CSV table of C-alpha atoms and ligand atoms in Angstrom, one decimal:
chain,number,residue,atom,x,y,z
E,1,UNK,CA,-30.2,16.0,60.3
E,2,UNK,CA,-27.3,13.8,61.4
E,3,UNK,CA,-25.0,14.7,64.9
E,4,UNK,CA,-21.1,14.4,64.1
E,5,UNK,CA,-19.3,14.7,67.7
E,6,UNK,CA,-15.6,16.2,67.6
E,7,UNK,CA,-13.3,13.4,69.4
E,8,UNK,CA,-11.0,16.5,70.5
E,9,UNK,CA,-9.8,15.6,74.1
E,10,UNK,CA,-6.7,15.7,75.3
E,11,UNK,CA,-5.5,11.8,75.3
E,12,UNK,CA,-6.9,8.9,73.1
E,13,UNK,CA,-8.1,7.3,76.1
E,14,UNK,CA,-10.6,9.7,77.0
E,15,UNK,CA,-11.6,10.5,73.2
E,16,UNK,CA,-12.2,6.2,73.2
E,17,UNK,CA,-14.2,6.4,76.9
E,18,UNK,CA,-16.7,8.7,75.6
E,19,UNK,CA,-17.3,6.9,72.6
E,20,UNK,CA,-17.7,3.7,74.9
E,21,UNK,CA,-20.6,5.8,77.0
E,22,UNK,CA,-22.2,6.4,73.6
E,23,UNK,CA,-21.7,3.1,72.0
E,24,UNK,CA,-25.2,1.8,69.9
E,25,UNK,CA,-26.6,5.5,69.4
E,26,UNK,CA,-26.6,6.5,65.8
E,27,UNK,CA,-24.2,9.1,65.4
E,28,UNK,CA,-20.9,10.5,63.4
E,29,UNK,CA,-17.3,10.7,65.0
E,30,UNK,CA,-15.0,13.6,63.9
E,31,UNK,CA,-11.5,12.5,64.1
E,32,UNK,CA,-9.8,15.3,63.7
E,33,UNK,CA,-6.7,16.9,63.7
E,34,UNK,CA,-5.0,16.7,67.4
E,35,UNK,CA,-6.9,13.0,66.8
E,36,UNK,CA,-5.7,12.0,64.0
E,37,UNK,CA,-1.9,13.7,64.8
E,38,UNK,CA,-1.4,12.0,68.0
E,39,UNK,CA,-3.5,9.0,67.3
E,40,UNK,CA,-3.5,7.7,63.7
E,41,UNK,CA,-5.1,5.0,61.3
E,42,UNK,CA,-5.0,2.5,64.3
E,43,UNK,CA,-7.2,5.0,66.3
E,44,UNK,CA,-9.6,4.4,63.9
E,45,UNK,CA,-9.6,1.3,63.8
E,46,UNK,CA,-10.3,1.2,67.4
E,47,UNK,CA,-13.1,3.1,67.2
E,48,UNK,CA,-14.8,0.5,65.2
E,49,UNK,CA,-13.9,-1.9,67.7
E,50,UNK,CA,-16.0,0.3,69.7
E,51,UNK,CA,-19.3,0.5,67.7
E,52,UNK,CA,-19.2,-0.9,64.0
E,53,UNK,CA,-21.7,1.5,62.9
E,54,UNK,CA,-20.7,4.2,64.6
E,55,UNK,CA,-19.8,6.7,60.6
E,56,UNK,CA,-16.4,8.0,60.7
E,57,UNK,CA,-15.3,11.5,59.5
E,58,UNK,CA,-11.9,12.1,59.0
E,59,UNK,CA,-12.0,16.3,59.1
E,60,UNK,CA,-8.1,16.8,57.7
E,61,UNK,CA,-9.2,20.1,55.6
E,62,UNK,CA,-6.7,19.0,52.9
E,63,UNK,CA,-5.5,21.9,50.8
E,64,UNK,CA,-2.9,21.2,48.3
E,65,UNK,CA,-2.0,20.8,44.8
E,66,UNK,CA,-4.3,18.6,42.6
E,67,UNK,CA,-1.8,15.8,42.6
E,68,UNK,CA,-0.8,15.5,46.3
E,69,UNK,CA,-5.0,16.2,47.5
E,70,UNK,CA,-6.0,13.2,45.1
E,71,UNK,CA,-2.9,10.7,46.3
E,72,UNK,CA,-4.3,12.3,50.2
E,73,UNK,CA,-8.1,11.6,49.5
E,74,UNK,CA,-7.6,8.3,48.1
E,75,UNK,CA,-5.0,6.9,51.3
E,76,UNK,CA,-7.6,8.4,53.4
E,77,UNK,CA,-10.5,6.0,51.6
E,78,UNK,CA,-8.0,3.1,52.0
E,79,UNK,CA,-8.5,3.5,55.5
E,80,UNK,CA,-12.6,2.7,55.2
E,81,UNK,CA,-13.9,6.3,56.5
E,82,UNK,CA,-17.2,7.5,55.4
E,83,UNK,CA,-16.4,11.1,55.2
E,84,UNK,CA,-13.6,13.7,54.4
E,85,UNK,CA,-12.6,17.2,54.4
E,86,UNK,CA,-10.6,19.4,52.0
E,87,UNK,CA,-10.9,23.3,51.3
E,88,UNK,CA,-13.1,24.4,48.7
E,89,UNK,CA,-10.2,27.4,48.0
E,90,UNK,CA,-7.7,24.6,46.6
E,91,UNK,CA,-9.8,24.7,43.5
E,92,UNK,CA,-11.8,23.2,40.7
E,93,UNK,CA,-9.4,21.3,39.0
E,94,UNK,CA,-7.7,20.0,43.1
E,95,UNK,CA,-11.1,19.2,43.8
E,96,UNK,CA,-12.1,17.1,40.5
E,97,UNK,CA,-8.5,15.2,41.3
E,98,UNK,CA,-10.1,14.2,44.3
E,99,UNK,CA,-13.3,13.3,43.1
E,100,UNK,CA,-11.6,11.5,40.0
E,101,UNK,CA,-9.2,9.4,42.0
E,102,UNK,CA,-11.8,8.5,44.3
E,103,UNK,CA,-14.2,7.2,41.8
E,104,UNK,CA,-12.3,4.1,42.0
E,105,UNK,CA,-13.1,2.8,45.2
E,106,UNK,CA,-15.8,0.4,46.1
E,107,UNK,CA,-17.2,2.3,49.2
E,108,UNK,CA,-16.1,6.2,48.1
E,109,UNK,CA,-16.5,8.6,51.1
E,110,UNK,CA,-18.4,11.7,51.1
E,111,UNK,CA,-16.6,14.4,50.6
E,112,UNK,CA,-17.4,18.2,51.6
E,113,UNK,CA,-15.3,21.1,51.2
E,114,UNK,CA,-14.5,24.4,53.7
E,115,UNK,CA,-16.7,27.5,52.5
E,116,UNK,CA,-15.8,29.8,55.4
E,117,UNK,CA,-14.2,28.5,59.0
E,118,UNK,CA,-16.8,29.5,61.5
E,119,UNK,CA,-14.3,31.0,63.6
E,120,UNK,CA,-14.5,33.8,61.3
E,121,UNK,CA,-16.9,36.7,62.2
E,122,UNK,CA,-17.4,39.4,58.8
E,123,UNK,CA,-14.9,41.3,59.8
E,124,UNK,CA,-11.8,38.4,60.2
E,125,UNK,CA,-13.6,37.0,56.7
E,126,UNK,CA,-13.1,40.0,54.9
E,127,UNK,CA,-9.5,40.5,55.8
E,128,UNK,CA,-8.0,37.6,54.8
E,129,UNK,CA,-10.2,36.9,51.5
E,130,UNK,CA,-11.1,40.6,50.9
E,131,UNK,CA,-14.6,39.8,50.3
E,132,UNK,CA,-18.0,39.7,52.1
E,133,UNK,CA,-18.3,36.6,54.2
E,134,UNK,CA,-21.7,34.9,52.9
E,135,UNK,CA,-21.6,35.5,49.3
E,136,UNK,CA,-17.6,34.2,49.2
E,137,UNK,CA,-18.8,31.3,51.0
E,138,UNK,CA,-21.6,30.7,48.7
E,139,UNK,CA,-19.1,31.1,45.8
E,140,UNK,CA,-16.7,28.9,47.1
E,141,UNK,CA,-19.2,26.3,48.2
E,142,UNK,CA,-20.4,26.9,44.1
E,143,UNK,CA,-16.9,25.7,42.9
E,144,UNK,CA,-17.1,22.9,44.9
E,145,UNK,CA,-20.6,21.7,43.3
E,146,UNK,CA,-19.3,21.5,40.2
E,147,UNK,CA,-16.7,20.1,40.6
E,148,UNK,CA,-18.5,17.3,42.3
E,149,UNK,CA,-18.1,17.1,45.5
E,150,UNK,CA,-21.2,16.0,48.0
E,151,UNK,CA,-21.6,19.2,49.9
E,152,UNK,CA,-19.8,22.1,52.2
E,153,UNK,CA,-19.0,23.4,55.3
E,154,UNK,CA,-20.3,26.5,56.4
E,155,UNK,CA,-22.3,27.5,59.8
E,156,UNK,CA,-25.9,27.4,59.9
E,157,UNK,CA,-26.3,31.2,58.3
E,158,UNK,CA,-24.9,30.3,55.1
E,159,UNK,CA,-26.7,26.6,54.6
E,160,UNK,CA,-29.6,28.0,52.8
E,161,UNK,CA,-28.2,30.3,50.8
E,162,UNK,CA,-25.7,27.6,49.5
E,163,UNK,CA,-28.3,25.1,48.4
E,164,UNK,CA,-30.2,27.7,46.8
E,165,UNK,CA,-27.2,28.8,44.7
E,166,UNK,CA,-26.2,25.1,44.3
E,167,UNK,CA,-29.1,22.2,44.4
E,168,UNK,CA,-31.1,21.1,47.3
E,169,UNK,CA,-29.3,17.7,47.3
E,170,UNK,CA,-25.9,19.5,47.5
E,171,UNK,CA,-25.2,18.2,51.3
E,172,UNK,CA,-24.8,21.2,54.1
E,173,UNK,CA,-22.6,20.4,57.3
E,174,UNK,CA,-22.1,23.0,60.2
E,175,UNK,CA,-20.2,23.1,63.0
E,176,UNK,CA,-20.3,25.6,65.3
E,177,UNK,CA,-23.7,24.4,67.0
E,178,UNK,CA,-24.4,25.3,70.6
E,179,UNK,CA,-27.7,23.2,71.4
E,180,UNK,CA,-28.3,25.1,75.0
E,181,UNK,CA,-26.8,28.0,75.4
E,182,UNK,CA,-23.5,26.6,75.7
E,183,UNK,CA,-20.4,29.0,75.8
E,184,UNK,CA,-18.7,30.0,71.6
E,185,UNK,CA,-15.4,29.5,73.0
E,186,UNK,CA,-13.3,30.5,69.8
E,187,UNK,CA,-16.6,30.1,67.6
E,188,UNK,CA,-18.0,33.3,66.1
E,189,UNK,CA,-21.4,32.1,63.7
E,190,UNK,CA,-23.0,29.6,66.3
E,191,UNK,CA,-26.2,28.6,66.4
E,192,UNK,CA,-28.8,26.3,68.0
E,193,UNK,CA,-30.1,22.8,67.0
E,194,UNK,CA,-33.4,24.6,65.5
E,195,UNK,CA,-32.0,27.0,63.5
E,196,UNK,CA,-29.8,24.5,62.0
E,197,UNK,CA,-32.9,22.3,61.2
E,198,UNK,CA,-34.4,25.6,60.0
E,199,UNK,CA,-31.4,26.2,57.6
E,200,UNK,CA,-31.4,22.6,56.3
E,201,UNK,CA,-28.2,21.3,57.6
E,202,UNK,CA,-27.6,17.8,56.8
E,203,UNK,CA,-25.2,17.4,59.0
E,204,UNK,CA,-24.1,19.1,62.6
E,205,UNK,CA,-21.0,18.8,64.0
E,206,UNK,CA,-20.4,19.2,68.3
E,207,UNK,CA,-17.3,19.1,70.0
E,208,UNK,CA,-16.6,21.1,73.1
E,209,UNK,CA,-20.6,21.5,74.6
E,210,UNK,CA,-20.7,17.2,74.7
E,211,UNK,CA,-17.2,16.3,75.9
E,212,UNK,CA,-16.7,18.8,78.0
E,213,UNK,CA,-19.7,18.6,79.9
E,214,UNK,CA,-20.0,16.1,83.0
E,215,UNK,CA,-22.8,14.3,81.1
E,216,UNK,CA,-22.1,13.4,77.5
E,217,UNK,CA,-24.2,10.8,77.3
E,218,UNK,CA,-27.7,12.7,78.5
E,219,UNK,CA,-25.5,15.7,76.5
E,220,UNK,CA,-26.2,13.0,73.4
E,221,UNK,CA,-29.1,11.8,74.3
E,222,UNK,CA,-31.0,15.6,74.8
E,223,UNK,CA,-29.5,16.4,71.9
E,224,UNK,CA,-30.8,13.9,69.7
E,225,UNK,CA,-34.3,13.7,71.3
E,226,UNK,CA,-34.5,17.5,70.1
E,227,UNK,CA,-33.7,16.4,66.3
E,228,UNK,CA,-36.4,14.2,66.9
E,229,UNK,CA,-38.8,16.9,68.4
E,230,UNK,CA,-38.4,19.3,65.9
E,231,UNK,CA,-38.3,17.0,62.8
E,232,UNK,CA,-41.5,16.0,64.2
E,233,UNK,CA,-43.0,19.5,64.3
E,234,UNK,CA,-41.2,20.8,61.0
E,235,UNK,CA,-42.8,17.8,59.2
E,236,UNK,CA,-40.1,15.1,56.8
E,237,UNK,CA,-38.5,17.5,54.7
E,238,UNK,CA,-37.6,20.2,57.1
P,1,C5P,O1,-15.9,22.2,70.1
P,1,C5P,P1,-16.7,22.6,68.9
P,1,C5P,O2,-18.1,22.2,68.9
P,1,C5P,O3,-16.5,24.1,68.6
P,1,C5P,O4,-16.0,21.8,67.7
P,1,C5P,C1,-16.2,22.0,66.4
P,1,C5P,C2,-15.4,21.1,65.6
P,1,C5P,O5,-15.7,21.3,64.2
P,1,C5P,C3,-13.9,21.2,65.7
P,1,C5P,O6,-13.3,19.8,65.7
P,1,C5P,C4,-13.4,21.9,64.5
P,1,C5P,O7,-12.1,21.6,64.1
P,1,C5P,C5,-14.5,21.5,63.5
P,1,C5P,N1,-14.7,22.5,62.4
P,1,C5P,C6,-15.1,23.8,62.7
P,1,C5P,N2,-15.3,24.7,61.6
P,1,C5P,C7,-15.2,24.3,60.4
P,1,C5P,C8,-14.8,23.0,60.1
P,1,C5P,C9,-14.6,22.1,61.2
P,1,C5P,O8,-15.3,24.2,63.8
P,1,C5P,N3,-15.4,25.1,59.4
């Protein structure tokens, strides 16, 4: 299980100070939105000033038509990220554009598509897409499988049920985690750093309990020592 931290603050300065605190630890950055908004290509090119192996994912969510998410996904390669976002909901044929087009680059990024936002609770889920939350999700995460992508976001309580439906190599990612008790803010399915190693995610994304504390780097550092502990316990392929 690999930690992705959300670069959300409020000023590029701050989001590039706590990467300097956490510089040689092997971890993800999210750029995401407000990030990539304010900031731009050359903030991500900083960041590799920072740390050259720190990964990079580039979380747009890109949801368009076929054409304009391939031309999207293939600019964002260009820029030498390791990972992207689109929704799963643009499609099969949107999402085999993507995958397509981005067959033709030397280093191609992973890609995962949105199941569900996990800011949705049932009841939010169900009135937007009329359907119940885990078994849409697992459906949407279905039509993104074959259409190739690498995997899907979801929280922790739909991970298993998606590689079930899927294949166990078909690549889980979920935010939402709260390692120690930390408040959901606008979060509704979070979860700890054991259930998500108990659901299989590949990938965990945290934003707000690391940067907002007064300690990200023993935030970081606790956090990863617990992957650690728990892989140990759970045994390799846990
Ligand atoms: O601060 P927090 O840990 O809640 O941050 C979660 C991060 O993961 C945010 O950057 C958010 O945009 C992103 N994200 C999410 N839910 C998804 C996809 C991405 O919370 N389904």
């Amino acid at each position: 299980m690999q930690l992705c931290i959300a670069l959300d603050l409020e000023e590029k300065s701050k989001n590039l100070a706590l990467l300097a605190t956490l510089k040689g630890l092997d971890i993800w950055v999210k750029v995401g939105l407000r990030s990539y908004i304010r900031d731009g290509v050359s903030f991500i090119k900083e960041i590799k000033t920072i740390d050259t192996n720190f990964k990079i994912f580039l979380d747009l969510k890109l949801y368009d038509i076929p054409n304009t998410m391939a031309d999207a996904a293939f600019e964002c390669a260009k820029i030498g990220i390791d990972m992207l976002t689109l929704h799963t909901s643009s499609g099969k044929v949107a999402m085999q554009s993507v995958m397509e087009r981005l067959s033709a680059c030397p280093k191609r990024p992973l890609v995962f598509g949105v199941s569900a936002l996990t800011s949705f609770d049932s009841e939010g889920f169900e009135a937007i897409y009329n359907a119940p939350l885990e078994k849409h999700a697992t459906f949407l995460a279905t039509l993104g499988y074959q259409s190739g992508i690498d995997g899907a976001v979801c929280s922790v309580y739909e991970s298993q049920a998606i590689k079930q439906a899927t294949h166990p190599g078909f690549l889980t990612l979920t935010p939402a985690i709260r390692p120690f008790n930390e408040d959901k803010n606008d979060q509704k399915r979070t979860a700890d750093l054991t259930q998500a190693k108990n659901a299989l995610a590949d990938f965990i994304v945290i934003g707000r309990p690391i940067y907002q504390s007064k300690d990200p780097l023993s935030v970081v550092k606790k956090i990863l020592h617990t992957i650690e502990a728990t892989h140990h316990m759970q045994g390799p392929t846990a």
